Short mmCIF file of C-alpha atoms in Angstrom, two decimals:
data_model
loop_
_atom_site.label_atom_id
_atom_site.label_comp_id
_atom_site.label_asym_id
_atom_site.label_seq_id
_atom_site.Cartn_x
_atom_site.Cartn_y
_atom_site.Cartn_z
CA MET N 16 23.69 24.02 0.17
CA ALA N 17 22.40 23.21 3.61
CA ASP N 18 24.49 20.91 5.76
CA LEU N 19 23.05 19.60 9.02
CA HIS N 20 26.47 19.63 10.70
CA PRO N 21 28.58 22.43 9.07
CA PRO N 22 31.44 22.38 8.48
CA GLU N 23 31.90 18.66 9.07
CA VAL N 24 31.45 16.30 6.32
CA THR N 25 31.76 12.47 6.64
CA THR N 26 34.33 11.21 4.15
CA ALA N 27 35.45 7.83 2.98
CA SER N 28 38.50 8.03 5.19
CA ASP N 29 36.34 8.81 8.27
CA ARG N 30 34.81 5.31 8.89
CA VAL N 31 32.59 3.99 11.70
CA PRO N 32 34.47 4.65 15.08
CA ALA N 33 35.73 1.99 17.26
CA PRO N 34 33.17 0.21 19.27
CA GLY N 35 31.79 2.55 21.92
CA GLU N 36 33.99 5.55 20.62
CA VAL N 37 32.42 8.98 20.57
CA ARG N 38 33.75 11.22 17.95
CA ALA N 39 36.07 14.10 18.80
CA ASN N 40 33.13 16.54 18.36
CA GLY N 41 31.18 14.55 20.76
CA ARG N 42 28.90 13.12 18.05
CA ARG N 43 28.22 9.34 18.04
CA PRO N 44 28.19 7.24 14.88
CA ARG N 45 25.20 8.31 12.82
CA VAL N 46 22.75 6.00 11.36
CA VAL N 47 20.59 7.58 8.70
CA ILE N 48 17.26 5.87 7.61
CA ALA N 49 15.56 6.86 4.44
CA GLY N 50 12.00 6.05 4.60
CA ALA N 51 9.68 5.59 7.61
CA GLY N 52 7.66 2.74 6.21
CA PHE N 53 7.44 -0.54 8.17
CA GLY N 54 11.12 -1.55 7.66
CA GLY N 55 12.56 2.01 8.28
CA LEU N 56 10.45 2.67 11.27
CA GLN N 57 11.22 -0.73 12.79
CA ALA N 58 14.97 -0.16 12.47
CA ALA N 59 14.74 3.18 14.09
CA LYS N 60 12.70 1.76 17.06
CA ALA N 61 15.06 -1.16 17.27
CA LEU N 62 18.15 1.30 17.81
CA ASP N 63 16.64 2.92 20.72
CA GLY N 64 19.17 3.01 23.36
CA ALA N 65 21.95 2.11 20.99
CA PRO N 66 25.24 4.29 21.17
CA VAL N 67 24.43 5.85 17.74
CA GLU N 68 22.52 8.90 16.52
CA VAL N 69 19.49 8.01 14.35
CA ILE N 70 18.21 10.26 11.65
CA VAL N 71 14.88 9.27 10.08
CA VAL N 72 14.23 11.06 6.69
CA ASP N 73 10.87 10.80 4.99
CA ARG N 74 9.00 12.89 2.39
CA GLN N 75 5.89 12.56 4.50
CA ASN N 76 5.27 13.51 8.11
CA HIS N 77 3.46 10.23 8.95
CA HIS N 78 3.74 6.58 8.94
CA LEU N 79 1.09 4.87 7.05
CA PHE N 80 -0.34 1.28 7.81
CA GLN N 81 -0.75 0.43 4.11
CA PRO N 82 -2.47 -2.98 4.46
CA LEU N 83 -5.71 -1.04 5.55
CA LEU N 84 -5.37 1.74 2.77
CA TYR N 85 -8.02 0.17 0.66
CA GLN N 86 -10.51 0.83 3.61
CA VAL N 87 -9.82 4.53 3.13
CA ALA N 88 -10.38 4.23 -0.57
CA THR N 89 -13.74 2.51 0.14
CA ALA N 90 -14.97 4.89 2.87
CA THR N 91 -14.58 2.60 5.76
CA LEU N 92 -11.93 4.30 7.62
CA SER N 93 -10.57 7.80 7.48
CA PRO N 94 -6.88 8.62 6.69
CA ALA N 95 -6.19 9.52 10.56
CA ASP N 96 -7.17 5.99 11.48
CA ILE N 97 -4.33 4.39 9.74
CA ALA N 98 -1.52 6.96 9.63
CA TRP N 99 0.41 8.57 12.57
CA PRO N 100 3.00 11.35 12.85
CA ILE N 101 6.60 9.87 12.79
CA ARG N 102 7.71 12.50 15.41
CA ALA N 103 4.95 11.25 17.78
CA ILE N 104 5.92 7.74 17.31
CA LEU N 105 9.57 8.38 18.04
CA ARG N 106 9.30 11.24 20.43
CA ARG N 107 10.43 9.40 23.60
CA GLN N 108 13.44 7.96 21.71
CA ALA N 109 16.23 10.36 22.82
CA ASN N 110 18.67 9.33 20.02
CA ALA N 111 16.25 9.72 17.13
CA THR N 112 15.70 12.89 15.06
CA VAL N 113 13.09 13.06 12.24
CA LEU N 114 13.53 15.27 9.16
CA MET N 115 10.74 15.66 6.63
CA ALA N 116 12.46 15.85 3.16
CA GLU N 117 12.31 14.07 -0.03
CA VAL N 118 15.57 11.98 -0.76
CA ASP N 119 16.76 12.24 -4.46
CA GLY N 120 20.29 10.73 -4.16
CA VAL N 121 23.34 9.26 -2.31
CA ASP N 122 26.86 10.50 -2.60
CA THR N 123 28.76 7.34 -1.67
CA ALA N 124 32.27 8.83 -1.95
CA ARG N 125 31.29 11.64 0.64
CA ARG N 126 28.95 9.38 2.44
CA GLU N 127 26.06 11.83 2.27
CA LEU N 128 22.27 11.28 1.68
CA ARG N 129 20.99 14.01 -0.60
CA ALA N 130 17.52 15.62 -0.13
CA GLY N 131 17.14 18.71 -2.30
CA ALA N 132 19.91 21.29 -1.19
CA ALA N 133 20.32 19.17 2.00
CA ARG N 134 23.29 16.94 2.59
CA ILE N 135 23.01 14.61 5.54
CA PRO N 136 26.26 12.82 6.32
CA TYR N 137 25.95 9.23 7.55
CA ASP N 138 28.20 6.44 8.97
CA GLN N 139 25.69 3.82 8.21
CA LEU N 140 22.84 4.21 5.70
CA ILE N 141 19.58 2.21 5.74
CA LEU N 142 17.58 2.54 2.33
CA ALA N 143 13.90 1.77 3.07
CA THR N 144 12.29 3.83 0.35
CA GLY N 145 9.56 1.40 -0.55
CA ALA N 146 8.04 0.92 -3.85
CA THR N 147 5.51 2.57 -6.19
CA HIS N 148 3.00 1.34 -8.91
CA SER N 149 4.33 -0.46 -12.00
CA TYR N 150 2.32 0.04 -15.28
CA PHE N 151 4.74 -2.23 -17.15
CA GLY N 152 6.01 0.38 -19.54
CA HIS N 153 2.73 2.36 -19.84
CA ASP N 154 3.00 5.09 -17.27
CA ASP N 155 0.62 7.02 -19.25
CA TRP N 156 -2.21 4.85 -17.71
CA ALA N 157 -1.55 6.23 -14.33
CA GLY N 158 -3.99 9.15 -14.66
CA ALA N 159 -6.81 6.69 -15.58
CA ALA N 160 -6.00 4.00 -13.25
CA PRO N 161 -4.55 5.07 -10.07
CA GLY N 162 -2.64 2.60 -7.67
CA LEU N 163 -2.89 2.47 -3.95
CA LYS N 164 0.23 3.27 -2.20
CA ARG N 165 -0.28 6.71 -0.30
CA ILE N 166 -3.20 8.44 1.42
CA GLU N 167 -3.48 10.70 -1.56
CA ASP N 168 -4.09 7.67 -3.80
CA ALA N 169 -6.78 6.45 -1.43
CA THR N 170 -8.66 9.63 -1.16
CA THR N 171 -8.37 9.99 -5.04
CA ILE N 172 -9.84 6.55 -5.46
CA ARG N 173 -12.51 7.19 -2.83
CA ARG N 174 -13.53 10.40 -4.79
CA ARG N 175 -13.80 8.66 -8.01
CA ILE N 176 -15.98 5.73 -6.61
CA LEU N 177 -18.42 7.94 -4.82
CA LEU N 178 -18.45 10.49 -7.61
CA ALA N 179 -19.39 7.70 -9.99
CA PHE N 180 -22.57 7.11 -8.15
CA GLU N 181 -23.32 10.82 -7.91
CA ARG N 182 -23.04 11.33 -11.70
CA ALA N 183 -24.97 8.16 -12.53
CA GLU N 184 -27.95 9.68 -10.55
CA MET N 185 -28.00 12.36 -13.22
CA ALA N 186 -26.82 10.45 -16.32
CA ARG N 187 -28.75 11.27 -19.61
CA SER N 188 -28.66 7.87 -20.95
CA ASP N 189 -28.53 4.15 -20.04
CA ASP N 190 -25.26 3.73 -21.68
CA GLU N 191 -23.63 6.52 -19.81
CA ARG N 192 -25.18 5.08 -16.54
CA ARG N 193 -23.81 1.68 -17.13
CA ARG N 194 -20.57 3.22 -17.87
CA LEU N 195 -20.43 5.12 -14.72
CA LEU N 196 -21.56 2.24 -12.62
CA THR N 197 -18.85 -0.10 -14.02
CA PHE N 198 -15.66 -0.42 -11.82
CA VAL N 199 -12.61 -2.36 -13.07
CA VAL N 200 -9.92 -3.53 -10.53
CA VAL N 201 -6.74 -4.49 -12.29
CA GLY N 202 -4.81 -7.23 -10.53
CA GLY N 203 -5.87 -10.29 -8.53
CA GLY N 204 -3.54 -10.06 -5.53
CA PRO N 205 -4.60 -9.19 -2.10
CA THR N 206 -5.08 -5.38 -2.93
CA GLY N 207 -7.19 -6.19 -5.93
CA VAL N 208 -9.41 -8.71 -4.24
CA GLU N 209 -9.87 -6.53 -1.11
CA MET N 210 -10.75 -3.56 -3.18
CA ALA N 211 -13.16 -5.39 -5.50
CA GLY N 212 -14.96 -6.91 -2.45
CA ALA N 213 -15.19 -3.51 -0.55
CA ILE N 214 -16.58 -1.79 -3.76
CA VAL N 215 -19.31 -4.29 -4.19
CA GLU N 216 -20.31 -4.02 -0.50
CA ILE N 217 -20.60 -0.33 -0.97
CA ALA N 218 -22.68 -0.88 -3.92
CA ARG N 219 -24.98 -3.66 -2.66
CA LYS N 220 -25.35 -2.74 1.01
CA VAL N 221 -24.29 0.73 1.80
CA LEU N 222 -25.37 3.15 -0.80
CA PRO N 223 -28.84 1.75 -2.02
CA PRO N 224 -30.97 3.71 0.70
CA ASP N 225 -29.32 6.98 -0.21
CA PHE N 226 -30.23 7.17 -3.87
CA ARG N 227 -33.62 7.81 -5.51
CA LEU N 228 -32.99 7.87 -9.48
CA VAL N 229 -30.33 5.14 -9.65
CA ASP N 230 -29.98 1.80 -8.15
CA PRO N 231 -26.35 1.43 -6.95
CA ARG N 232 -27.03 -2.45 -6.88
CA ALA N 233 -26.86 -2.25 -10.54
CA ALA N 234 -23.20 -1.49 -10.32
CA ARG N 235 -20.73 -3.92 -12.11
CA ILE N 236 -17.46 -4.62 -10.55
CA VAL N 237 -14.95 -6.50 -12.61
CA LEU N 238 -11.70 -7.92 -11.29
CA VAL N 239 -9.13 -8.48 -13.99
CA GLU N 240 -6.16 -10.78 -13.53
CA ALA N 241 -3.62 -11.69 -16.20
CA GLY N 242 -2.64 -14.95 -14.57
CA PRO N 243 -4.63 -18.22 -14.29
CA ARG N 244 -5.98 -17.45 -10.88
CA ILE N 245 -6.37 -14.77 -8.23
CA LEU N 246 -4.26 -14.72 -5.09
CA PRO N 247 -1.57 -16.64 -6.57
CA ALA N 248 0.55 -16.80 -3.47
CA PHE N 249 -2.11 -18.62 -1.74
CA PRO N 250 -2.66 -22.41 -1.91
CA GLU N 251 -4.94 -23.20 -4.84
CA ASP N 252 -7.86 -24.16 -2.69
CA LEU N 253 -7.81 -20.75 -0.95
CA SER N 254 -7.53 -18.99 -4.03
CA ASP N 255 -10.60 -20.93 -5.38
CA TYR N 256 -12.55 -20.09 -2.30
CA ALA N 257 -11.90 -16.42 -2.69
CA ARG N 258 -12.92 -16.58 -6.35
CA ARG N 259 -16.12 -18.27 -5.41
CA SER N 260 -16.72 -15.69 -2.62
CA LEU N 261 -16.28 -12.94 -4.75
CA GLU N 262 -18.49 -14.22 -7.44
CA GLY N 263 -21.23 -15.06 -4.98
CA MET N 264 -21.06 -11.22 -3.75
CA GLY N 265 -21.55 -10.05 -7.40
CA VAL N 266 -17.93 -9.45 -8.54
CA GLU N 267 -17.05 -10.72 -12.06
CA VAL N 268 -13.73 -12.31 -11.94
CA ALA N 269 -11.82 -12.45 -15.28
CA THR N 270 -8.46 -14.45 -15.22
CA GLY N 271 -6.30 -14.84 -18.18
CA ALA N 272 -7.18 -11.33 -19.18
CA ARG N 273 -4.17 -8.90 -19.71
CA VAL N 274 -4.84 -5.22 -19.88
CA THR N 275 -3.68 -3.83 -23.23
CA ALA N 276 -5.06 -0.27 -23.08
CA CYS N 277 -6.27 1.95 -20.39
CA ASP N 278 -7.88 5.42 -20.59
CA ALA N 279 -10.70 7.51 -18.94
CA ASP N 280 -13.32 5.58 -20.81
CA GLY N 281 -12.38 1.92 -19.78
CA VAL N 282 -9.83 -0.67 -20.37
CA SER N 283 -9.10 -3.14 -23.28
CA VAL N 284 -7.87 -6.52 -22.57
CA ALA N 285 -6.34 -9.58 -24.48
CA LEU N 286 -7.44 -12.97 -23.40
CA ALA N 287 -4.87 -15.76 -22.88
CA GLU N 288 -4.84 -18.68 -25.34
CA GLY N 289 -7.83 -20.95 -24.49
CA VAL N 290 -9.78 -18.37 -22.39
CA THR N 291 -13.30 -17.75 -23.67
CA PRO N 292 -15.45 -15.22 -21.85
CA ALA N 293 -18.91 -16.21 -20.90
CA ALA N 294 -21.78 -14.72 -22.86
CA GLY N 295 -22.53 -11.30 -21.38
CA SER N 296 -19.25 -11.04 -19.60
CA ALA N 297 -17.84 -7.63 -19.21
CA ILE N 298 -14.86 -8.53 -21.11
CA GLU N 299 -16.68 -10.09 -24.10
CA GLY N 300 -15.30 -8.21 -27.15
CA GLY N 301 -12.13 -7.25 -25.37
CA ARG N 302 -13.18 -3.95 -24.19
CA ILE N 303 -14.90 -2.84 -20.82
CA PRO N 304 -16.31 0.62 -20.80
CA ALA N 305 -15.85 1.98 -17.14
CA SER N 306 -15.53 5.23 -15.37
CA THR N 307 -13.37 4.08 -12.56
CA ILE N 308 -10.33 1.86 -12.96
CA ILE N 309 -8.07 0.88 -9.95
CA TRP N 310 -4.62 -0.42 -10.52
CA GLY N 311 -3.16 -3.20 -8.31
CA ALA N 312 -1.33 -5.29 -10.88
CA GLY N 313 2.36 -4.68 -9.93
CA VAL N 314 4.91 -2.46 -8.18
CA VAL N 315 8.41 -1.28 -8.94
CA ALA N 316 10.99 -0.33 -6.32
CA SER N 317 11.99 3.20 -5.66
CA PRO N 318 15.02 4.60 -7.59
CA ALA N 319 17.29 4.00 -4.59
CA GLY N 320 19.32 1.34 -6.65
CA SER N 321 20.20 3.79 -9.20
CA TRP N 322 21.48 6.41 -6.66
CA ILE N 323 24.24 4.04 -5.45
CA GLU N 324 24.68 2.14 -8.88
CA ALA N 325 23.80 -1.11 -7.28
CA PRO N 326 22.84 -4.32 -9.03
CA ARG N 327 19.01 -4.58 -9.22
CA ASP N 328 16.56 -7.11 -10.14
CA ARG N 329 13.76 -6.57 -12.87
CA ALA N 330 11.55 -4.90 -10.41
CA GLY N 331 14.49 -2.30 -9.46
CA ARG N 332 15.08 -3.81 -6.13
CA ILE N 333 18.68 -3.79 -4.87
CA GLU N 334 20.33 -7.15 -4.76
CA VAL N 335 21.78 -7.33 -1.19
CA GLY N 336 24.18 -9.56 0.64
CA PRO N 337 23.40 -12.11 3.44
CA ASP N 338 23.56 -9.17 6.01
CA LEU N 339 21.30 -7.10 3.77
CA SER N 340 24.19 -4.81 3.04
CA VAL N 341 24.76 -3.57 -0.69
CA PRO N 342 27.79 -5.38 -2.40
CA GLY N 343 30.64 -2.92 -2.39
CA HIS N 344 29.04 -0.68 0.15
CA PRO N 345 29.26 -2.31 3.59
CA ASP N 346 27.94 0.87 5.15
CA ILE N 347 24.75 0.87 3.19
CA PHE N 348 21.80 -1.64 3.83
CA ALA N 349 18.57 -2.05 1.67
CA ILE N 350 15.35 -3.36 3.31
CA GLY N 351 11.72 -3.88 2.51
CA ASP N 352 10.36 -3.20 -0.99
CA THR N 353 13.89 -1.63 -1.74
CA ALA N 354 15.52 -4.90 -1.46
CA ALA N 355 15.65 -8.20 -3.40
CA VAL N 356 16.05 -10.88 -0.79
CA THR N 357 15.89 -14.67 -0.91
CA GLY N 358 14.19 -16.46 1.75
CA PRO N 359 13.73 -20.20 2.59
CA GLU N 360 14.05 -22.62 -0.24
CA GLY N 361 15.63 -20.06 -2.38
CA ARG N 362 12.29 -18.13 -2.96
CA PRO N 363 12.20 -14.36 -2.89
CA VAL N 364 10.95 -12.62 0.17
CA PRO N 365 7.51 -11.23 -0.42
CA GLY N 366 7.07 -7.46 -0.33
CA ILE N 367 4.88 -7.48 2.81
CA ALA N 368 4.92 -5.63 6.15
CA PRO N 369 6.14 -8.52 8.29
CA ALA N 370 9.07 -9.09 6.01
CA ALA N 371 10.08 -5.44 6.12
CA LYS N 372 9.80 -5.24 9.88
CA GLN N 373 12.05 -8.30 10.22
CA MET N 374 14.70 -6.80 7.97
CA GLY N 375 14.46 -3.45 9.91
CA ASP N 376 15.08 -5.24 13.09
CA TYR N 377 17.80 -7.32 11.73
CA VAL N 378 19.79 -4.48 10.26
CA ALA N 379 19.43 -2.53 13.61
CA ARG N 380 21.02 -5.67 15.29
CA VAL N 381 23.79 -5.69 12.88
CA ILE N 382 24.48 -2.02 13.31
CA ARG N 383 24.38 -2.23 17.15
CA ALA N 384 26.73 -5.09 17.07
CA ARG N 385 29.17 -3.27 14.84
CA VAL N 386 29.36 -0.12 17.12
CA THR N 387 29.43 -2.02 20.33
CA GLY N 388 31.99 -4.74 19.27
CA THR N 389 29.78 -7.55 19.87
CA ALA N 390 29.15 -10.57 17.89
CA VAL N 391 27.39 -9.72 14.46
CA PRO N 392 24.41 -11.85 13.83
CA GLY N 393 24.35 -14.59 11.11
CA PRO N 394 22.79 -14.10 7.85
CA PHE N 395 19.22 -12.79 7.65
CA ALA N 396 16.70 -15.48 7.76
CA TYR N 397 13.09 -14.60 6.92
CA ARG N 398 10.30 -16.13 8.90
CA HIS N 399 7.14 -16.21 6.90
CA GLU N 400 4.27 -15.55 9.30
CA GLY N 401 1.43 -16.35 7.00
CA ASP N 402 -0.77 -14.87 4.36
CA LEU N 403 -4.15 -13.05 4.81
CA ALA N 404 -6.56 -11.54 2.61
CA THR N 405 -10.21 -10.34 3.31
CA VAL N 406 -12.68 -10.96 0.44
CA GLY N 407 -15.63 -9.17 1.96
CA ARG N 408 -18.03 -8.91 5.14
CA ARG N 409 -17.60 -12.16 7.04
CA SER N 410 -15.21 -13.78 4.50
CA ALA N 411 -11.36 -13.99 4.40
CA VAL N 412 -8.71 -16.43 3.50
CA VAL N 413 -5.79 -17.06 5.90
CA LYS N 414 -2.73 -19.47 5.54
CA ARG N 415 -0.40 -19.50 8.61
CA GLY N 416 1.81 -22.55 8.70
CA GLY N 417 -0.27 -25.66 8.40
CA LEU N 418 -3.39 -23.57 9.48
CA LYS N 419 -6.14 -22.55 6.89
CA LEU N 420 -8.95 -20.51 7.64
CA THR N 421 -11.88 -19.20 5.55
CA GLY N 422 -15.21 -17.55 5.85
CA PHE N 423 -16.26 -15.77 9.21
CA THR N 424 -13.36 -17.50 11.08
CA GLY N 425 -10.77 -16.25 8.68
CA TRP N 426 -12.38 -12.70 8.67
CA ALA N 427 -12.25 -12.56 12.38
CA PHE N 428 -8.57 -13.71 12.39
CA TRP N 429 -7.75 -11.16 9.84
CA GLY N 430 -9.30 -8.41 11.85
CA ILE N 431 -7.55 -9.40 14.94
CA ALA N 432 -4.25 -9.51 13.23
CA HIS N 433 -4.54 -6.00 11.64
CA VAL N 434 -5.88 -4.33 14.69
CA TYR N 435 -2.92 -5.81 16.56
CA PHE N 436 -0.33 -4.44 14.23
CA LEU N 437 -1.82 -0.87 14.43
CA VAL N 438 0.14 1.76 16.34
CA GLY N 439 -1.06 2.62 19.63
CA LEU N 440 -3.91 1.40 21.89
CA ARG N 441 -6.06 4.27 20.97
CA TYR N 442 -6.04 3.51 17.26
CA ARG N 443 -6.59 -0.16 17.86
CA ILE N 444 -9.74 0.63 19.85
CA ALA N 445 -10.99 3.32 17.34
CA VAL N 446 -10.52 0.98 14.22
CA ALA N 447 -12.11 -1.98 16.20
CA PHE N 448 -14.99 0.07 16.97
CA LYS N 449 -15.51 1.46 13.61
CA TRP N 450 -15.47 -2.03 12.23
CA LEU N 451 -17.96 -3.26 14.66
CA TRP N 452 -20.17 -0.29 14.01
CA ASP N 453 -19.97 -0.88 10.23
CA TYR N 454 -20.95 -4.52 10.72
CA LEU N 455 -23.82 -3.95 12.77
CA THR N 456 -25.25 -0.93 10.80
CA LEU N 457 -23.83 -1.17 7.28
CA GLN N 458 -22.96 2.50 7.62
CA ARG N 459 -19.57 4.06 6.54
CA GLY N 460 -18.75 7.44 7.86
CA ALA N 461 -16.06 8.52 5.61
CA ARG N 462 -18.09 9.14 2.55
CA LEU N 463 -16.83 12.42 1.73
CA ILE N 464 -15.98 13.62 -1.73
CA THR N 465 -13.12 15.85 -1.65
CA GLY N 466 -10.43 17.02 -4.15
CA THR N 467 -10.78 18.49 -7.64
CA GLU N 468 -11.13 17.61 -11.26
CA GLU N 469 -7.28 17.37 -11.48
CA ASP N 470 -7.63 14.17 -9.36
CA GLY N 471 -9.12 12.68 -12.31
CA PRO N 472 -12.67 13.34 -13.83
CA VAL N 473 -15.30 10.58 -13.90
CA GLY N 474 -17.23 12.12 -16.71
CA GLN N 475 -20.57 13.61 -16.76
CA ALA N 476 -22.80 15.61 -19.03
CA PRO N 477 -23.34 19.25 -18.17
CA VAL N 478 -26.08 19.58 -15.49
CA ASP N 479 -28.15 21.90 -17.62
CA GLN N 480 -28.25 19.05 -20.32
CA ALA N 481 -29.01 16.15 -18.06
CA VAL N 482 -32.46 14.82 -18.02
CA VAL N 483 -33.56 14.15 -14.43
CA PRO N 484 -36.42 11.73 -14.36
CA SER N 485 -38.72 11.24 -11.42
CA ALA N 486 -38.12 8.56 -8.84
CA GLU N 487 -41.06 6.56 -10.43
CA GLU N 488 -39.66 6.93 -13.84
CA ALA N 489 -36.30 5.69 -12.78
CA GLY N 490 -37.98 2.56 -11.17
CA ARG N 491 -36.96 3.64 -7.68
CA GLY N 492 -40.41 5.01 -6.61
#
């Protein structure tokens, strides 16, 4: 068994040292942060200069800017544009150490974080392990309908989208071509809306000049939402605007449609009472034959709550106290998507990047106060900084306080906000330039098909059985 500081093991009797005290072995109080997402990384950076030792543990070697992950999935940006090595981000922070390991448990009695064979003692522990896709008890759907949480998810989805058009070029029948050119996005939140809008732009504006035998503009993009409207966190007028914008772009928006089955050939849906699909709708008959399905309908917290046997909500998030510590474990904090936190007016704090960063900064201030003997800040108070979602080229919706923006103005605000929150000036300039180039030229430079069939086959007849017509026969001559 590996121990990062053998033979010392922090025990329950060895609590946080007195303010400013350095341990007999010369080691300062240790703060271990599990997860280098928005919350974990913010907590680490906020402890720069504090009289503590900071250990950041993550299974990846990079921090990911998840709000732009859909742009990797739709070939606008490359993974390196929105992900940065954690070590590089923290390299100038003298009290921080980064470990690449997958956390799989916590020994609260011995005050150790477990990562495989490694045991990492802690004085204060911050659980910032995030969330993953929720298929509402149907985990077998994951292979047919990948979600979007990691770079690997984005490159898998990008492969499936681009491969669908390639295989449609060689399809043997009209039915097969229609299935290959049907894309279903499940979930009408920001991720689903942004994905649907980005796919329709690829199909209508980017790919048509590149194909000869199939018209990418014939692609059908269907956004399926179980609730009565998309973007339910936004005001109803902005939600309605987003729907009209998507439909104007060519996306078929199906609300009141709950997915009941999902496989490599498409999805089955059950309509809410009173919902009647229009004639010719993709959901008419309750089945949508489709080669590419993207899941954005829900998330579930990491298993961190089960590691410490903490009370959790229905989504698996740890129910924390006013200072974001875990009841019964004052030395353990949970933040970001790992925590169930109540915000203003008793509403849950949303699982978005600004909220996670606020929690990370707050917990760092609590820990700094504890070890320095200064006044501990009052209960955590979330400040909502607004809601943003892009619908497509020149179109977005923004709600920030009393300000509401739509159309090009909203799109410009959305872009500036996202560029601002990227890590490092070089990345801000690179992403801004790529967006400008894409806007002016309708070109996307990251259209690479990588991966293997293990990433999920789209489906195609063997090439030697395919009937390849001439461009004139296909109607593209």
